[in-house]
Amino acid sequence: MTTLSTHVLDTGAGAPRADLEVVLATGAGAELERARTDADGRIRFATVLDGGHHALTFATATAFHPVVRVDLTVDGAEPHHHVALLLSPFAYTTYKGS
């Protein structure tokens, strides 16, 4: 069983992205949890995950990328996964953090 957290940073503004809605779902699309980033752009999901395919959908509300979906494979043997999302006006990148 594994936990998951995320951190969203607005690289254009040089600041965390607060109050951004994020949906955690199974790979098949069943919603597991919906949350909003805190003032530091972070969410620690309460849902405990089994291994397998999952997705995070970020409602970025930007003109070019209004929604960002990050598909990931959760390794159930690891106690925690962290997914960071860096946003700019016309691009985004993501990485597995620690």
PDB file of C-alpha atoms in Angstrom:
ATOM      1  CA  MET A   1       0.000   0.000   0.000  1.00  0.00           C
ATOM      2  CA  THR A   2       1.312   3.378  -1.061  1.00  0.00           C
ATOM      3  CA  THR A   3       0.487   7.038  -0.449  1.00  0.00           C
ATOM      4  CA  LEU A   4       0.745   9.843  -2.999  1.00  0.00           C
ATOM      5  CA  SER A   5       1.429  13.574  -2.868  1.00  0.00           C
ATOM      6  CA  THR A   6       1.840  16.326  -5.437  1.00  0.00           C
ATOM      7  CA  HIS A   7       3.343  19.794  -5.651  1.00  0.00           C
ATOM      8  CA  VAL A   8       2.424  22.337  -8.335  1.00  0.00           C
ATOM      9  CA  LEU A   9       4.719  25.250  -9.137  1.00  0.00           C
ATOM     10  CA  ASP A  10       3.962  28.103 -11.537  1.00  0.00           C
ATOM     11  CA  THR A  11       7.360  28.737 -13.114  1.00  0.00           C
ATOM     12  CA  GLY A  12       6.074  31.824 -14.948  1.00  0.00           C
ATOM     13  CA  ALA A  13       5.128  33.467 -11.658  1.00  0.00           C
ATOM     14  CA  GLY A  14       7.961  31.889  -9.694  1.00  0.00           C
ATOM     15  CA  ALA A  15       5.520  30.734  -7.014  1.00  0.00           C
ATOM     16  CA  PRO A  16       3.493  27.725  -5.874  1.00  0.00           C
ATOM     17  CA  ARG A  17       0.101  27.288  -7.528  1.00  0.00           C
ATOM     18  CA  ALA A  18      -2.482  27.513  -4.752  1.00  0.00           C
ATOM     19  CA  ASP A  19      -6.149  26.459  -4.926  1.00  0.00           C
ATOM     20  CA  LEU A  20      -5.723  24.228  -7.988  1.00  0.00           C
ATOM     21  CA  GLU A  21      -8.145  21.297  -8.231  1.00  0.00           C
ATOM     22  CA  VAL A  22      -6.526  17.873  -8.692  1.00  0.00           C
ATOM     23  CA  VAL A  23      -8.325  14.566  -9.183  1.00  0.00           C
ATOM     24  CA  LEU A  24      -6.700  11.247  -8.319  1.00  0.00           C
ATOM     25  CA  ALA A  25      -8.168   8.351 -10.286  1.00  0.00           C
ATOM     26  CA  THR A  26      -7.522   4.766 -11.219  1.00  0.00           C
ATOM     27  CA  GLY A  27      -6.043   4.096 -14.635  1.00  0.00           C
ATOM     28  CA  ALA A  28      -9.544   3.164 -15.797  1.00  0.00           C
ATOM     29  CA  GLY A  29     -10.779   6.619 -14.779  1.00  0.00           C
ATOM     30  CA  ALA A  30     -12.657   5.871 -11.545  1.00  0.00           C
ATOM     31  CA  GLU A  31     -12.258   8.882  -9.261  1.00  0.00           C
ATOM     32  CA  LEU A  32     -10.590   8.064  -5.944  1.00  0.00           C
ATOM     33  CA  GLU A  33     -10.155  11.527  -4.462  1.00  0.00           C
ATOM     34  CA  ARG A  34     -10.553  15.217  -5.346  1.00  0.00           C
ATOM     35  CA  ALA A  35      -8.543  17.915  -3.565  1.00  0.00           C
ATOM     36  CA  ARG A  36      -7.195  21.465  -3.945  1.00  0.00           C
ATOM     37  CA  THR A  37      -3.600  22.555  -3.544  1.00  0.00           C
ATOM     38  CA  ASP A  38      -2.771  24.425  -0.355  1.00  0.00           C
ATOM     39  CA  ALA A  39      -1.025  27.820  -0.186  1.00  0.00           C
ATOM     40  CA  ASP A  40       2.300  26.070  -0.893  1.00  0.00           C
ATOM     41  CA  GLY A  41       0.876  24.290  -3.964  1.00  0.00           C
ATOM     42  CA  ARG A  42       0.813  20.891  -2.241  1.00  0.00           C
ATOM     43  CA  ILE A  43      -1.627  18.033  -1.709  1.00  0.00           C
ATOM     44  CA  ARG A  44      -1.072  14.885   0.306  1.00  0.00           C
ATOM     45  CA  PHE A  45      -3.850  12.519  -0.718  1.00  0.00           C
ATOM     46  CA  ALA A  46      -5.562  10.506   2.031  1.00  0.00           C
ATOM     47  CA  THR A  47      -6.292   7.575  -0.295  1.00  0.00           C
ATOM     48  CA  VAL A  48      -3.994   4.586   0.154  1.00  0.00           C
ATOM     49  CA  LEU A  49      -3.166   3.092  -3.243  1.00  0.00           C
ATOM     50  CA  ASP A  50      -2.563  -0.420  -4.470  1.00  0.00           C
ATOM     51  CA  GLY A  51       0.110  -0.834  -7.104  1.00  0.00           C
ATOM     52  CA  GLY A  52      -0.823  -0.248 -10.727  1.00  0.00           C
ATOM     53  CA  HIS A  53      -1.857   2.452 -13.157  1.00  0.00           C
ATOM     54  CA  HIS A  54      -3.277   5.689 -11.744  1.00  0.00           C
ATOM     55  CA  ALA A  55      -3.805   9.226 -13.023  1.00  0.00           C
ATOM     56  CA  LEU A  56      -3.672  12.760 -11.665  1.00  0.00           C
ATOM     57  CA  THR A  57      -5.744  15.353 -13.515  1.00  0.00           C
ATOM     58  CA  PHE A  58      -4.846  18.977 -12.802  1.00  0.00           C
ATOM     59  CA  ALA A  59      -7.459  21.640 -13.658  1.00  0.00           C
ATOM     60  CA  THR A  60      -4.832  24.228 -14.579  1.00  0.00           C
ATOM     61  CA  ALA A  61      -7.325  26.690 -16.121  1.00  0.00           C
ATOM     62  CA  THR A  62      -4.715  28.110 -18.476  1.00  0.00           C
ATOM     63  CA  ALA A  63      -5.698  29.103 -22.009  1.00  0.00           C
ATOM     64  CA  PHE A  64      -3.272  26.716 -23.712  1.00  0.00           C
ATOM     65  CA  HIS A  65      -3.369  23.718 -21.315  1.00  0.00           C
ATOM     66  CA  PRO A  66      -6.686  23.927 -19.441  1.00  0.00           C
ATOM     67  CA  VAL A  67      -6.205  20.388 -18.089  1.00  0.00           C
ATOM     68  CA  VAL A  68      -3.055  18.372 -17.509  1.00  0.00           C
ATOM     69  CA  ARG A  69      -3.365  14.602 -17.002  1.00  0.00           C
ATOM     70  CA  VAL A  70      -0.370  12.726 -15.632  1.00  0.00           C
ATOM     71  CA  ASP A  71      -0.543   8.944 -15.900  1.00  0.00           C
ATOM     72  CA  LEU A  72       1.690   7.013 -13.548  1.00  0.00           C
ATOM     73  CA  THR A  73       2.437   3.504 -12.409  1.00  0.00           C
ATOM     74  CA  VAL A  74       2.381   3.135  -8.642  1.00  0.00           C
ATOM     75  CA  ASP A  75       4.801   0.586  -7.234  1.00  0.00           C
ATOM     76  CA  GLY A  76       2.888  -0.854  -4.289  1.00  0.00           C
ATOM     77  CA  ALA A  77       6.191  -1.894  -2.672  1.00  0.00           C
ATOM     78  CA  GLU A  78       7.210   1.762  -2.223  1.00  0.00           C
ATOM     79  CA  PRO A  79       5.628   3.495   0.786  1.00  0.00           C
ATOM     80  CA  HIS A  80       5.182   6.862  -0.948  1.00  0.00           C
ATOM     81  CA  HIS A  81       5.193   8.487  -4.390  1.00  0.00           C
ATOM     82  CA  HIS A  82       5.485  12.210  -5.064  1.00  0.00           C
ATOM     83  CA  VAL A  83       4.582  13.824  -8.400  1.00  0.00           C
ATOM     84  CA  ALA A  84       5.661  17.389  -9.107  1.00  0.00           C
ATOM     85  CA  LEU A  85       4.113  19.531 -11.858  1.00  0.00           C
ATOM     86  CA  LEU A  86       5.861  22.654 -13.179  1.00  0.00           C
ATOM     87  CA  LEU A  87       3.606  24.994 -15.165  1.00  0.00           C
ATOM     88  CA  SER A  88       4.430  27.816 -17.536  1.00  0.00           C
ATOM     89  CA  PRO A  89       2.100  29.664 -19.931  1.00  0.00           C
ATOM     90  CA  PHE A  90       2.718  27.330 -22.896  1.00  0.00           C
ATOM     91  CA  ALA A  91       4.356  24.232 -21.442  1.00  0.00           C
ATOM     92  CA  TYR A  92       4.492  21.922 -18.472  1.00  0.00           C
ATOM     93  CA  THR A  93       6.788  19.242 -17.147  1.00  0.00           C
ATOM     94  CA  THR A  94       6.425  16.635 -14.470  1.00  0.00           C
ATOM     95  CA  TYR A  95       8.757  14.407 -12.533  1.00  0.00           C
ATOM     96  CA  LYS A  96       8.780  11.824  -9.768  1.00  0.00           C
ATOM     97  CA  GLY A  97      10.035  13.531  -6.655  1.00  0.00           C
ATOM     98  CA  SER A  98      10.982  12.174  -3.281  1.00  0.00           C
TER      99      SER A  98
END
